[in-house]
Short mmCIF file of C-alpha atoms in Angstrom, two decimals:
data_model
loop_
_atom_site.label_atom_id
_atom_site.label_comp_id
_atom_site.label_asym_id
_atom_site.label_seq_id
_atom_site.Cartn_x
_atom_site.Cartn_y
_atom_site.Cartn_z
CA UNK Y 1 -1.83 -10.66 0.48
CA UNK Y 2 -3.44 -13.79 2.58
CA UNK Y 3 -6.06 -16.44 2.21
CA UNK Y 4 -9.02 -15.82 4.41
CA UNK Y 5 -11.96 -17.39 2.48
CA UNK Y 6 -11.51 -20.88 0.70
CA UNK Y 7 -11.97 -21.62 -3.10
CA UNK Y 8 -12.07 -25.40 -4.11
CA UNK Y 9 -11.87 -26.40 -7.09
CA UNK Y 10 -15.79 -26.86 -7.86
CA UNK Y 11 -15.97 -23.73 -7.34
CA UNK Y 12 -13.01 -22.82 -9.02
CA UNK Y 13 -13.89 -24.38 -12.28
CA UNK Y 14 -17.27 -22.81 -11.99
CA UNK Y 15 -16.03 -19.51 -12.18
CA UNK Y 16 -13.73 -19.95 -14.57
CA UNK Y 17 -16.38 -20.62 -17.47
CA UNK Y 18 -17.65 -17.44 -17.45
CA UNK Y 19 -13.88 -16.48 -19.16
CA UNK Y 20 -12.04 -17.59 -22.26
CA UNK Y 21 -8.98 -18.98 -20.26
CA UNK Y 22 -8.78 -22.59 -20.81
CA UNK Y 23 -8.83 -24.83 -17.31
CA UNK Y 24 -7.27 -24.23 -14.47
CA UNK Y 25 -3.73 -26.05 -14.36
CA UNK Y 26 -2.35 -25.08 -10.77
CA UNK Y 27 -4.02 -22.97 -8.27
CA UNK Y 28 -2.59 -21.91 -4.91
CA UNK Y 29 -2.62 -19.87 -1.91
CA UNK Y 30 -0.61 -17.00 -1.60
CA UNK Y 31 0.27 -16.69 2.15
CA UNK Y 32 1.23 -12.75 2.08
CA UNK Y 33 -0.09 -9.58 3.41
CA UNK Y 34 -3.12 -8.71 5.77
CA UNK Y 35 -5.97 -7.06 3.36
CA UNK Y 36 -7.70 -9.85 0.82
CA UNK Y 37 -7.36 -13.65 -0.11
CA UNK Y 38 -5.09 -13.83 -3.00
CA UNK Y 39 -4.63 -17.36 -5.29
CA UNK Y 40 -2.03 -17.69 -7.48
CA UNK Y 41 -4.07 -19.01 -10.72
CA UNK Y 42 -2.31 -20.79 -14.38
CA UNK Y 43 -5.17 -22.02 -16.45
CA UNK Y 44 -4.12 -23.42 -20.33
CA UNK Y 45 -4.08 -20.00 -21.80
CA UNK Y 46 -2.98 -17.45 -19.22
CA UNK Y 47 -1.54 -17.33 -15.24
CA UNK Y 48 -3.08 -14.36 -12.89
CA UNK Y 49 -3.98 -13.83 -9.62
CA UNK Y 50 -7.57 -14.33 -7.97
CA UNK Y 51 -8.41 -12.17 -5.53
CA UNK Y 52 -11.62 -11.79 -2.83
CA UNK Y 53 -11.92 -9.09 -1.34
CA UNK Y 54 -12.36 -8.95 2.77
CA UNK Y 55 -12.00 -6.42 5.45
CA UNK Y 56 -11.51 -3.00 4.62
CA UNK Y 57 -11.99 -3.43 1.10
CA UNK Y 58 -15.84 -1.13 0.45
CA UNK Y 59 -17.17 -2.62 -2.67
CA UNK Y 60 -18.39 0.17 -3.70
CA UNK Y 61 -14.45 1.57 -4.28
CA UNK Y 62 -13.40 -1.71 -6.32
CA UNK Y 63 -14.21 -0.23 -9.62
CA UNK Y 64 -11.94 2.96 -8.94
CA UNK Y 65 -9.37 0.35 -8.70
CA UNK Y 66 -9.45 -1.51 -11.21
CA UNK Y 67 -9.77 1.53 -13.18
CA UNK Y 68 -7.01 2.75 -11.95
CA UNK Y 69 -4.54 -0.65 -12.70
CA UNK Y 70 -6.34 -0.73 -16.22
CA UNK Y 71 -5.32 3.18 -16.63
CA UNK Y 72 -1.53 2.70 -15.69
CA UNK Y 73 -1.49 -0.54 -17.43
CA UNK Y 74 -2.77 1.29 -20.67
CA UNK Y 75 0.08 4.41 -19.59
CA UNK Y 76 2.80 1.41 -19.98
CA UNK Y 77 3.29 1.46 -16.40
CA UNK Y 78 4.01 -1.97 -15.01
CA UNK Y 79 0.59 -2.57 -13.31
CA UNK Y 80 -1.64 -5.46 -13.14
CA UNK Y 81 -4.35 -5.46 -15.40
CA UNK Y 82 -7.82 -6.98 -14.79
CA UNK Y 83 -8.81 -9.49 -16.79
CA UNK Y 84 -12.72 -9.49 -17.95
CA UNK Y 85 -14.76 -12.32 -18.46
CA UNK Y 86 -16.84 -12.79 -22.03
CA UNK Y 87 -18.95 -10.39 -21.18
CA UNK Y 88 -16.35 -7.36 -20.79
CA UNK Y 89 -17.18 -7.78 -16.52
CA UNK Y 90 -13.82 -7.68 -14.90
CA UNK Y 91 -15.82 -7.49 -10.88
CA UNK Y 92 -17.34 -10.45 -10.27
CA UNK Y 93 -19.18 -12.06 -6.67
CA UNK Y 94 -17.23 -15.62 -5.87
CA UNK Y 95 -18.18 -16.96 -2.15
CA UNK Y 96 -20.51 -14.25 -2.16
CA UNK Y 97 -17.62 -11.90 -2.00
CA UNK Y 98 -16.49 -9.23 -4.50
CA UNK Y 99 -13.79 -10.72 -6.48
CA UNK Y 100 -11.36 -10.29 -9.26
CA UNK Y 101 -9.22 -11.37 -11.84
CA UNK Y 102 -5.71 -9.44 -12.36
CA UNK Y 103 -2.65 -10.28 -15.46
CA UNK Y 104 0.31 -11.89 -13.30
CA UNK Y 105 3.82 -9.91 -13.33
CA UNK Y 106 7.24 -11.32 -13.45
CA UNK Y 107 9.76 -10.61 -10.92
CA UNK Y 108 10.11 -10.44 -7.15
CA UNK Y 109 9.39 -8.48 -4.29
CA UNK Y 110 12.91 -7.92 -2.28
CA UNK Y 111 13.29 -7.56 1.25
CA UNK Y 112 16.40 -5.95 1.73
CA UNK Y 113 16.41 -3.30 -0.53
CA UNK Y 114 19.54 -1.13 -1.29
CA UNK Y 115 19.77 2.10 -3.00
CA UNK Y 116 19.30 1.15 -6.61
CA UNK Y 117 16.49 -0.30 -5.66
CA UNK Y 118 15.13 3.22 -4.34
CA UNK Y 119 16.61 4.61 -6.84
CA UNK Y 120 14.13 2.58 -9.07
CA UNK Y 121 11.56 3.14 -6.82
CA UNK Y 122 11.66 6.59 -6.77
CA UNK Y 123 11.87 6.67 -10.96
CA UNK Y 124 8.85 4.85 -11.52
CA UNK Y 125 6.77 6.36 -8.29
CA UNK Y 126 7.05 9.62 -10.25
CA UNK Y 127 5.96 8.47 -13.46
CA UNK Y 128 3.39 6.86 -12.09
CA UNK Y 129 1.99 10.27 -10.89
CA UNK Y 130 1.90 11.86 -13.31
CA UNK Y 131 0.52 8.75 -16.09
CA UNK Y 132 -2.66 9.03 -13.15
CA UNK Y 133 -2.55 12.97 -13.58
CA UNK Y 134 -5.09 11.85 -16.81
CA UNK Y 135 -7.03 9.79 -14.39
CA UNK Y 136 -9.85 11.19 -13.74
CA UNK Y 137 -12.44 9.29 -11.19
CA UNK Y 138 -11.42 10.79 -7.05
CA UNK Y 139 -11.70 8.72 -4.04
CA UNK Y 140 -11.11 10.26 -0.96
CA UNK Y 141 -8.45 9.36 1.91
CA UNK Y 142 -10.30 7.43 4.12
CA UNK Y 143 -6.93 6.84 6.37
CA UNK Y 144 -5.78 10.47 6.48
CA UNK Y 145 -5.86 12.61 9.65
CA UNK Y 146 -9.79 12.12 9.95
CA UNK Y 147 -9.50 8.36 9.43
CA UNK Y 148 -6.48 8.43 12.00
CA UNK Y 149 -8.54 10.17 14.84
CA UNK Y 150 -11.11 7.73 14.27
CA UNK Y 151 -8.67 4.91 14.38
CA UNK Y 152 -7.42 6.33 17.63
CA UNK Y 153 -10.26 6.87 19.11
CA UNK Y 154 -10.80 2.48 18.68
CA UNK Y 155 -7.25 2.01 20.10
CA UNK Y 156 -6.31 4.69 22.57
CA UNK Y 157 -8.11 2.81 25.44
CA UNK Y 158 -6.01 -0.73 24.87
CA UNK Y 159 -2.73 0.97 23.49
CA UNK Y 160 -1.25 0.70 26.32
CA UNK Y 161 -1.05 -3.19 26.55
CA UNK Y 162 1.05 -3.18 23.95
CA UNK Y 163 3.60 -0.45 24.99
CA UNK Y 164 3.40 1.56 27.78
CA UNK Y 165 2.89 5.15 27.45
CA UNK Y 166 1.45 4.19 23.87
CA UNK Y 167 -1.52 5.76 24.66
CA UNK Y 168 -0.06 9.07 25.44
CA UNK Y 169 2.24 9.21 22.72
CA UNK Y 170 -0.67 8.40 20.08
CA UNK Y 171 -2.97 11.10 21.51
CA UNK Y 172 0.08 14.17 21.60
CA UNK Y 173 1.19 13.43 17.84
CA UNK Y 174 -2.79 13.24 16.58
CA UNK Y 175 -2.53 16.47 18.65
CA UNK Y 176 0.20 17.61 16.65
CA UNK Y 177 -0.53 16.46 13.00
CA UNK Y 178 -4.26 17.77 13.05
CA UNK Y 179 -2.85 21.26 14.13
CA UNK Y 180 0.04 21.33 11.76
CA UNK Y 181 -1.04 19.16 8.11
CA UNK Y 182 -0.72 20.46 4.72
CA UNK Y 183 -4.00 21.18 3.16
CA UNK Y 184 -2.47 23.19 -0.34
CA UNK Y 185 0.35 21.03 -1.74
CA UNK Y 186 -0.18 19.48 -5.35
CA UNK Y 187 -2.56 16.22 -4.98
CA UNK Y 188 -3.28 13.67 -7.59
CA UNK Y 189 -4.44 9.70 -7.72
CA UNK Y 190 -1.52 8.00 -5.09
CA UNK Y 191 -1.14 4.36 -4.91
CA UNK Y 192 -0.66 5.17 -0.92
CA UNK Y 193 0.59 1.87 0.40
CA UNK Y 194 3.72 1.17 -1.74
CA UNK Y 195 6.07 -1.10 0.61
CA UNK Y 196 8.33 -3.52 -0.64
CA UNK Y 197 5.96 -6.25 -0.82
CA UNK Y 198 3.93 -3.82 -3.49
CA UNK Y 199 6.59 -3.68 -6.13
CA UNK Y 200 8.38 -6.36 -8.14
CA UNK Y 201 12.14 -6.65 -9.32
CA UNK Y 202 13.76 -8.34 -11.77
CA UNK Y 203 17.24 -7.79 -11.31
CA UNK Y 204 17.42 -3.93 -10.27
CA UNK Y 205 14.40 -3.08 -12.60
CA UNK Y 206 10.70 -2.51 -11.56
CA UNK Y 207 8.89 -4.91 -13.10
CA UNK Y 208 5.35 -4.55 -11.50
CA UNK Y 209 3.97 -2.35 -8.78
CA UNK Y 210 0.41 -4.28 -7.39
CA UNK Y 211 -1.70 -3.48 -4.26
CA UNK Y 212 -3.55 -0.77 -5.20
CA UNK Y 213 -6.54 -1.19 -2.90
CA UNK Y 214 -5.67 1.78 -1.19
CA UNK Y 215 -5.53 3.53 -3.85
CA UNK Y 216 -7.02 7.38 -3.79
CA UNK Y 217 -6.88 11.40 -4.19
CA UNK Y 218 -4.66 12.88 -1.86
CA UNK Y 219 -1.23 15.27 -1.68
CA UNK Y 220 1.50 13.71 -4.16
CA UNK Y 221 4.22 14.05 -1.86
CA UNK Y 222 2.44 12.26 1.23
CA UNK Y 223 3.02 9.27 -1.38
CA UNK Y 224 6.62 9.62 -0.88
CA UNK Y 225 6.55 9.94 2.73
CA UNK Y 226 5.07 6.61 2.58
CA UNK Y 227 7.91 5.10 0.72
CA UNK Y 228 9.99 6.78 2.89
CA UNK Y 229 8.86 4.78 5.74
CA UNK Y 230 8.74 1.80 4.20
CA UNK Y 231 12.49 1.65 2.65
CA UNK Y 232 14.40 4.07 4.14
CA UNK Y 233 14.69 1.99 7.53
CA UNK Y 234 16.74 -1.07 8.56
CA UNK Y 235 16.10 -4.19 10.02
CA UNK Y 236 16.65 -2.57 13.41
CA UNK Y 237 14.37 0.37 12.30
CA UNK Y 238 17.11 2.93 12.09
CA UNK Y 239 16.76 5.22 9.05
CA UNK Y 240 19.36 5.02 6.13
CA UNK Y 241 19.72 8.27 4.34
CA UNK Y 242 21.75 7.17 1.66
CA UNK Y 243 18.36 5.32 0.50
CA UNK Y 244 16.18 8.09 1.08
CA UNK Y 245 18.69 10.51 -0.77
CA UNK Y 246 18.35 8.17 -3.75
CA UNK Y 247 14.57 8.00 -3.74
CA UNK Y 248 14.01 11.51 -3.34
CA UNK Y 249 16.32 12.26 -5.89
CA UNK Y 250 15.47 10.57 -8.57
CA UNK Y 251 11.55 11.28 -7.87
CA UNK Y 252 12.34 14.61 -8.25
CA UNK Y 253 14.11 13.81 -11.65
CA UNK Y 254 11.37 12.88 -12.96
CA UNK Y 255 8.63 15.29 -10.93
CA UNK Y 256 10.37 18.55 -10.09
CA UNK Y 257 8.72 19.50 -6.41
CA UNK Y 258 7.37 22.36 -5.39
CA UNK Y 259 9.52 24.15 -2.42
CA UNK Y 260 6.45 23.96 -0.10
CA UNK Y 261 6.03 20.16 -0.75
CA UNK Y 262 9.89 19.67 -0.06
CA UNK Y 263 9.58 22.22 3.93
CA UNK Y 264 6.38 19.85 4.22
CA UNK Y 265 8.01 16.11 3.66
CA UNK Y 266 9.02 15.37 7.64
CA UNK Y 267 5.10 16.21 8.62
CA UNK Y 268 4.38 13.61 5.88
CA UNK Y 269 6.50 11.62 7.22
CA UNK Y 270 5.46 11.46 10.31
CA UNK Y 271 1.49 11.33 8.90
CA UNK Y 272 2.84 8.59 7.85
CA UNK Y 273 4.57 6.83 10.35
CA UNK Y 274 1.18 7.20 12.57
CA UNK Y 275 -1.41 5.74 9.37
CA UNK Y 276 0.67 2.74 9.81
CA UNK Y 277 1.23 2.47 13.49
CA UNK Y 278 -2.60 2.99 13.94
CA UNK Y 279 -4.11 0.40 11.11
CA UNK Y 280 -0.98 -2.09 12.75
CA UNK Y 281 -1.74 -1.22 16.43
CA UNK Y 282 -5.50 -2.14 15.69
CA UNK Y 283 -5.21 -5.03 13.53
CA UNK Y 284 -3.32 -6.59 16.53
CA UNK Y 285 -6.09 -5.74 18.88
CA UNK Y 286 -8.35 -6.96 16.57
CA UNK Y 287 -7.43 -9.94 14.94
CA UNK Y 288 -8.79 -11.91 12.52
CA UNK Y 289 -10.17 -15.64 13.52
CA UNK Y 290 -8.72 -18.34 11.25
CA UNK Y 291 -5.85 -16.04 9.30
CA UNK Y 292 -3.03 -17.39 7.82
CA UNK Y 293 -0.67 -14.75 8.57
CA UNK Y 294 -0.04 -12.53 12.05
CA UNK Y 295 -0.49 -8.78 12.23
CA UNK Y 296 2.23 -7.21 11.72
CA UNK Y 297 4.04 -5.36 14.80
CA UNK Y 298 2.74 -1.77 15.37
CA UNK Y 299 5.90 -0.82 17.32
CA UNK Y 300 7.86 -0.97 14.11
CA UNK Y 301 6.31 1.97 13.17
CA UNK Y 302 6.18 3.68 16.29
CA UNK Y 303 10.09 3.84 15.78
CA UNK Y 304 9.95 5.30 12.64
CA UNK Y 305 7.56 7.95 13.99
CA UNK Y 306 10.21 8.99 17.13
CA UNK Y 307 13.10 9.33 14.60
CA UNK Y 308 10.84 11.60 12.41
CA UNK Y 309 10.07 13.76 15.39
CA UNK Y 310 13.42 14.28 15.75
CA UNK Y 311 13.73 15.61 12.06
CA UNK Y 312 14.20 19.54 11.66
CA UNK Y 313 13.79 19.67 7.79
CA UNK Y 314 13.86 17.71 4.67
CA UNK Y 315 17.47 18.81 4.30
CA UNK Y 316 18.21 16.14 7.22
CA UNK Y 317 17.12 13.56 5.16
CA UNK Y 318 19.99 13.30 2.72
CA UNK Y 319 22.77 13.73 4.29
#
């Protein structure tokens, strides 16, 4: 999350008629993330977050994802859900951008994770999949291997600025992934971008997974590569199986895998690894006048991506 565009409070108030919410009572900026400006809202009734959506965000996808929050939240998943105004609207225009209204969830998003904490992860990523398995609307992958080799194509010519030999290394594994990525595994509705900062603890518990604006149709297990990523590495971007081990585990407790999704997971992986080293690597070639927060390091991903490399098969994983 970040604040890009400026509410005041005229405005603010403004908006907030067209609801049954009371006044606002405290309204802030929530200083997080890289995607859409995101306000921390309590009115007299109710406390939710406002969010505008910038950048990647195509309008015309919003309403698959709000459908989707509304669908888990309905499954007793713990989901945001968006809040409608009194005229059952819940996408509305606010500084002429698209804009929304979501329920706030308790608990906290934890940096350093340990394994009960992919444990739950892992628990509630598979029951997630298959509450969405009665979901029916599709939106395709826009940042699978076709979005990648776009993204590459924008980057490939300044990679190297960052990192030497960037380039080449980029334009060998796009090489590799378009030649070898699954096209028959079991797919479904994935949340797709489920770090850390996407799911809320209380204690050791899950108590709300958010983010879902990359929400869309695509292979079940690349879902888990993505977690993979995004937990199962340390501070120093070395990968902790004992994490993994748990995740996988207890996603498969709950969603048995297929043997062909399980030979398949380190090409995920390292699908994975590059989706994230090439939205980073151009965010910090391109970045964005007047933002609150930094783009985040691309090189932290580039790690990850070596070490899967290295990985002969999912076996190596959890040991």
């Amino acid at each position: 999350m970040a604040v890009y565009t400026h509410v005041d409070d005229r405005t603010l108030a403004t908006f907030l008629n067209g609801y049954d919410l009371g006044e606002a009572t405290s309204f802030k900026g929530i200083a997080e993330g890289v995607e859409n400006s995101n306000y921390l809202l309590e009115t007299e009734k109710t406390r939710a977050i406002l969010t505008l959506y910038e950048k990647r965000a195509n309008p015309a996808d919003l309403p698959y994802f709000l459908n989707m929050m509304e669908h888990l939240a309905d499954a007793g998943l713990p989901a945001p859900r968006p809040l409608r105004d009194k005229s059952g609207q819940a996408l509305q225009i606010l500084k002429s951008k698209p804009a929304c209204l979501i329920s706030f969830l308790s608990g906290v998003s934890v940096d350093d994770t340990d394994e009960t904490h992919c444990a739950a992860l892992g628990t509630k990523l598979a029951r997630m999949h298959l509450a969405l398995l009665g979901f029916n609307e599709r939106r395709e992958n826009d940042l699978s291997v076709q979005g990648w080799r776009g993204l590459t194509e924008e980057t490939i010519n300044q990679a190297d600025t960052v990192q030497q030999g960037l380039a080449h290394i980029i334009s060998t594994e796009m090489s590799f992934l378009e030649a070898n990525w699954p096209s028959d595994l079991p797919t479904g509705t994935i949340h797709a971008d489920l770090f850390p900062d996407n799911v809320l603890f209380t204690g050791h518990q899950v108590t709300g997974i958010i983010d879902f604006y990359f929400g869309c149709t695509d292979m079940l297990a690349y879902d888990l590569a993505v977690c993979i990523n995004a937990w199962c590495f340390d501070e120093n971007h070395r990968f902790v199986a004992a994490k993994a081990k748990r995740l996988i585990e207890m996603y498969d407790a709950e969603r048995h895998m297929s043997g062909a999704e399980v030979e398949a997971l380190p090409t995920l992986c390292r699908g994975a690894a590059m989706r994230f080293l090439l939205t980073r690597l151009y965010d910090w070639l391109n970045p964005v006048e007047g933002a609150v927060v930094r783009p985040k390091n691309p090189l932290e991903y580039l790690a990850r991506l070596k070490f899967h490399q290295q990985v002969k098969d999912t076996a190596s994983y959890v040991v």
